[in-house]
Coordinates of C-alpha atoms in Angstrom, one line a residue:
Chain A
A17 CA 0.3 -0.2 -0.2
Q18 CA 1.3 4.2 -0.7
S19 CA 1.3 6.2 1.9
V20 CA 2.6 9.7 2.1
T21 CA 4.6 11.6 4.9
Q22 CA 4.6 15.1 5.3
L23 CA 7.5 16.1 8.1
G24 CA 6.8 19.0 9.2
S25 CA 3.2 20.1 10.0
H26 CA 3.3 23.6 10.2
V27 CA 6.4 25.2 8.5
S28 CA 6.9 29.1 8.2
V29 CA 10.2 31.2 6.5
S30 CA 10.4 34.8 6.0
E31 CA 9.5 36.5 2.9
G32 CA 11.9 35.9 0.3
A33 CA 13.8 33.2 2.1
L34 CA 14.3 30.0 0.7
V35 CA 10.9 27.6 1.1
L36 CA 11.4 23.6 1.6
L37 CA 8.5 21.1 2.3
R38 CA 9.2 17.8 3.0
C39 CA 8.1 14.8 1.1
N40 CA 8.4 11.1 1.7
Y41 CA 6.7 8.1 0.2
S42 CA 6.6 4.9 0.6
S43 CA 5.0 2.6 -2.5
S44 CA 5.6 -1.1 -4.4
V45 CA 5.0 -0.1 -7.2
P46 CA 7.4 3.3 -9.6
P47 CA 5.3 6.1 -8.6
Y48 CA 3.0 8.8 -9.4
L49 CA 3.9 12.3 -6.8
F50 CA 2.2 15.2 -6.8
W51 CA 2.1 18.1 -4.4
Y52 CA -1.0 19.8 -4.1
V53 CA -1.7 23.9 -2.0
Q54 CA -5.3 24.4 -1.2
Y55 CA -6.3 27.7 0.2
P56 CA -8.3 28.5 2.8
N57 CA -12.0 27.2 1.8
Q58 CA -10.8 26.5 -2.0
G59 CA -10.4 22.9 -3.2
L60 CA -6.6 21.7 -4.3
Q61 CA -4.5 23.5 -7.4
L62 CA -1.6 20.9 -8.8
L63 CA 1.4 22.9 -8.4
L64 CA 3.0 20.0 -9.8
K65 CA 3.9 16.4 -10.8
Y66 CA 7.0 13.6 -11.2
T67 CA 5.4 10.7 -13.6
T68 CA 8.1 9.9 -15.7
G69 CA 11.7 11.4 -17.1
A70 CA 13.2 13.9 -15.6
T71 CA 13.1 13.6 -11.7
L72 CA 13.7 17.8 -11.5
V73 CA 10.2 18.9 -12.5
K74 CA 8.8 22.6 -12.1
G75 CA 5.6 23.7 -11.3
I76 CA 3.7 27.4 -11.0
N77 CA 4.6 30.4 -9.1
G78 CA 8.3 29.0 -9.3
F79 CA 8.0 26.1 -7.7
E80 CA 9.8 22.8 -8.4
A81 CA 10.6 19.3 -7.2
E82 CA 12.3 17.5 -7.1
F83 CA 12.3 12.5 -7.2
K84 CA 14.4 11.2 -5.5
K85 CA 14.3 6.9 -5.5
S86 CA 17.0 5.7 -3.8
E87 CA 15.8 8.9 -0.6
T88 CA 12.1 8.0 -1.4
S89 CA 11.3 11.5 -1.1
F90 CA 9.6 14.5 -2.9
H91 CA 10.6 17.3 -1.6
L92 CA 8.5 20.8 -2.2
T93 CA 11.3 24.0 -2.5
K94 CA 10.8 27.8 -4.0
P95 CA 14.6 29.8 -3.7
S96 CA 12.6 33.1 -2.7
A97 CA 9.5 32.9 -0.6
H98 CA 7.3 35.2 -1.7
M99 CA 3.3 36.1 0.6
S100 CA 0.9 34.3 -1.4
D101 CA 2.5 31.7 -1.0
A102 CA 1.2 31.3 2.5
A103 CA -1.3 28.2 1.8
E104 CA -1.2 24.6 3.3
Y105 CA 1.1 21.8 0.7
F106 CA -0.1 18.5 -0.2
C107 CA 1.8 16.3 -1.3
A108 CA -0.2 13.0 -2.9
V109 CA 1.3 9.6 -4.6
S110 CA -0.8 7.4 -6.2
E111 CA 0.2 4.2 -8.0
A112 CA -1.5 2.3 -11.2
D113 CA -5.1 1.8 -9.5
Y114 CA -4.9 6.1 -9.4
K115 CA -5.6 6.8 -6.5
L116 CA -4.1 9.3 -4.3
T117 CA -3.1 8.8 -1.1
F118 CA -2.3 12.9 0.6
G119 CA 0.5 12.7 2.9
K120 CA -1.3 15.4 5.9
G121 CA -0.5 18.8 4.5
T122 CA 2.5 21.9 5.5
L123 CA 0.9 24.9 6.4
L124 CA 3.4 27.4 5.0
T125 CA 3.2 30.5 7.0
V126 CA 5.4 33.7 5.2
N127 CA 6.8 36.6 7.2
P128 CA 7.0 39.6 5.7
Chain B
G12 CA -8.8 24.8 -19.0
A13 CA -9.0 22.0 -16.9
V14 CA -12.1 23.6 -14.7
V15 CA -14.2 21.3 -12.1
S16 CA -17.0 23.8 -10.5
Q17 CA -18.9 22.4 -7.6
H18 CA -22.5 23.2 -6.5
P19 CA -22.9 24.8 -3.9
S20 CA -20.3 26.1 -2.6
W21 CA -21.6 26.1 1.7
V22 CA -25.4 24.3 2.3
I23 CA -26.5 24.4 6.1
C24 CA -29.1 21.5 6.4
K25 CA -31.3 19.9 9.2
S26 CA -29.7 16.6 11.0
G27 CA -32.1 13.6 8.8
T28 CA -31.9 15.6 5.6
S29 CA -30.7 15.2 2.7
V30 CA -28.4 17.3 0.1
K31 CA -26.9 17.5 -2.9
I32 CA -23.7 18.0 -4.1
E33 CA -23.3 18.7 -7.5
C34 CA -20.1 18.2 -9.5
R35 CA -19.2 19.0 -12.9
S36 CA -16.1 19.3 -15.6
L37 CA -16.3 22.6 -17.5
D38 CA -14.1 21.3 -20.6
F39 CA -13.7 19.0 -20.1
Q40 CA -15.0 14.5 -20.1
A41 CA -14.2 13.0 -17.2
T42 CA -14.9 9.2 -17.0
T43 CA -14.1 8.7 -13.5
M44 CA -14.6 11.3 -10.4
F45 CA -13.9 11.0 -7.1
W46 CA -14.7 12.6 -3.7
Y47 CA -13.6 13.7 -1.5
R48 CA -13.8 14.7 2.9
Q49 CA -11.5 16.6 4.6
F50 CA -12.0 16.9 7.9
P51 CA -10.9 20.8 8.9
K52 CA -6.5 20.8 9.2
Q53 CA -6.9 17.3 7.9
S54 CA -6.0 16.1 5.1
L55 CA -8.2 14.9 2.7
M56 CA -9.8 11.1 2.2
L57 CA -11.0 9.4 -0.7
M58 CA -14.7 8.3 0.2
A59 CA -15.3 6.8 -3.6
T60 CA -14.6 6.1 -6.9
S61 CA -17.5 7.3 -9.7
N62 CA -17.2 6.2 -13.0
E63 CA -19.6 7.3 -15.7
G64 CA -22.2 4.4 -16.3
S65 CA -21.9 2.5 -13.4
K66 CA -21.0 2.0 -9.6
A67 CA -19.0 4.0 -7.8
T68 CA -16.1 2.3 -5.4
Y69 CA -16.4 3.0 -1.9
E70 CA -13.5 3.2 -0.3
Q71 CA -13.3 0.3 3.2
G72 CA -15.8 2.4 5.8
V73 CA -17.3 4.8 3.9
E74 CA -21.8 4.0 4.1
K75 CA -22.4 3.2 0.3
D76 CA -26.6 3.9 1.7
K77 CA -25.2 6.8 3.5
F78 CA -23.2 8.9 0.6
L79 CA -24.4 7.8 -2.9
I80 CA -22.6 8.9 -5.8
N81 CA -24.6 8.8 -8.9
H82 CA -22.2 9.5 -12.3
A83 CA -24.7 9.9 -15.0
S84 CA -22.9 11.8 -17.4
L85 CA -19.0 12.2 -18.8
T86 CA -19.2 15.9 -16.8
L87 CA -21.7 15.3 -14.2
S88 CA -21.1 13.6 -10.6
T89 CA -23.5 13.7 -7.3
L90 CA -22.8 12.9 -4.1
T91 CA -26.3 12.5 -1.7
V92 CA -25.3 13.4 2.0
T93 CA -28.7 10.7 2.8
S94 CA -30.1 11.4 6.1
A95 CA -27.4 13.7 7.5
H96 CA -26.0 14.2 11.0
P97 CA -23.5 16.3 12.6
E98 CA -21.1 13.7 12.3
D99 CA -21.1 14.3 9.0
S100 CA -20.7 17.9 8.2
S101 CA -16.8 18.5 6.6
F102 CA -15.4 19.9 4.0
Y103 CA -16.6 17.8 0.9
I104 CA -14.1 18.0 -2.3
C105 CA -14.9 16.2 -6.0
S106 CA -11.7 15.6 -8.5
A107 CA -12.2 14.3 -11.9
E108 CA -10.0 12.7 -14.2
P109 CA -9.5 13.3 -18.0
A110 CA -11.1 11.0 -20.1
G111 CA -8.3 9.5 -22.1
G112 CA -5.7 10.5 -20.5
L113 CA -3.3 8.3 -18.3
S114 CA -4.6 7.1 -15.6
G115 CA -2.1 7.6 -11.9
D116 CA -2.0 11.9 -14.0
T117 CA -3.7 14.1 -12.5
Q118 CA -6.7 15.1 -11.2
Y119 CA -8.5 17.9 -11.0
F120 CA -9.5 19.3 -7.7
G121 CA -13.4 21.8 -7.8
P122 CA -13.6 23.8 -5.3
G123 CA -15.2 22.0 -2.8
T124 CA -18.6 21.9 -0.5
R125 CA -19.2 23.3 3.1
L126 CA -21.4 21.4 4.7
T127 CA -23.0 21.9 8.1
V128 CA -25.8 20.5 9.2
L129 CA -27.0 21.0 12.6

């Protein structure tokens, strides 16, 4: 069975600082990996995804993530945080059955 | 592109009544739609997978008679919470997987429906 662990339920950074949100997964087959962002009282918006090919994936809003099979990780980064990045971020994994399994989420706070 | 809408965005109902939530893919066809439930400050939990023209597949622990799902067309799935009780209060989110896409690839999410049962 697949699972996702997001280290840190709350991450706080200063505006302009590096954002690093951690995600580790377990999967019995090569996984598809996703990062979603959720703003208050809204649905989820896809930031980026990894399916096959290049392990460094670039997404919207300046975010990127790197698939590291040896570490079973898919950490999300952004070089410079913006106030508008404050939101809840979810890492998710799916296998061949297309069901998404989500991590518990990381709340990102950006301080001025 | 790839917009999913939900209606209503929020609903308040009395205990014992039924509530229907609609999920529509606006600019693509979706053979598969998913229904999730999210409790405050928690992650999304998959409730069921809905396939057009067939019965929904429910996750373990989800009462199929309480959460009725109908996927009548390639752009519409509905979730009906029957005989709602306060413990059913939650944020319900649907997602849709475009037809013809790779299985397990991207799901597009609706904005969610906030259900409050009094």
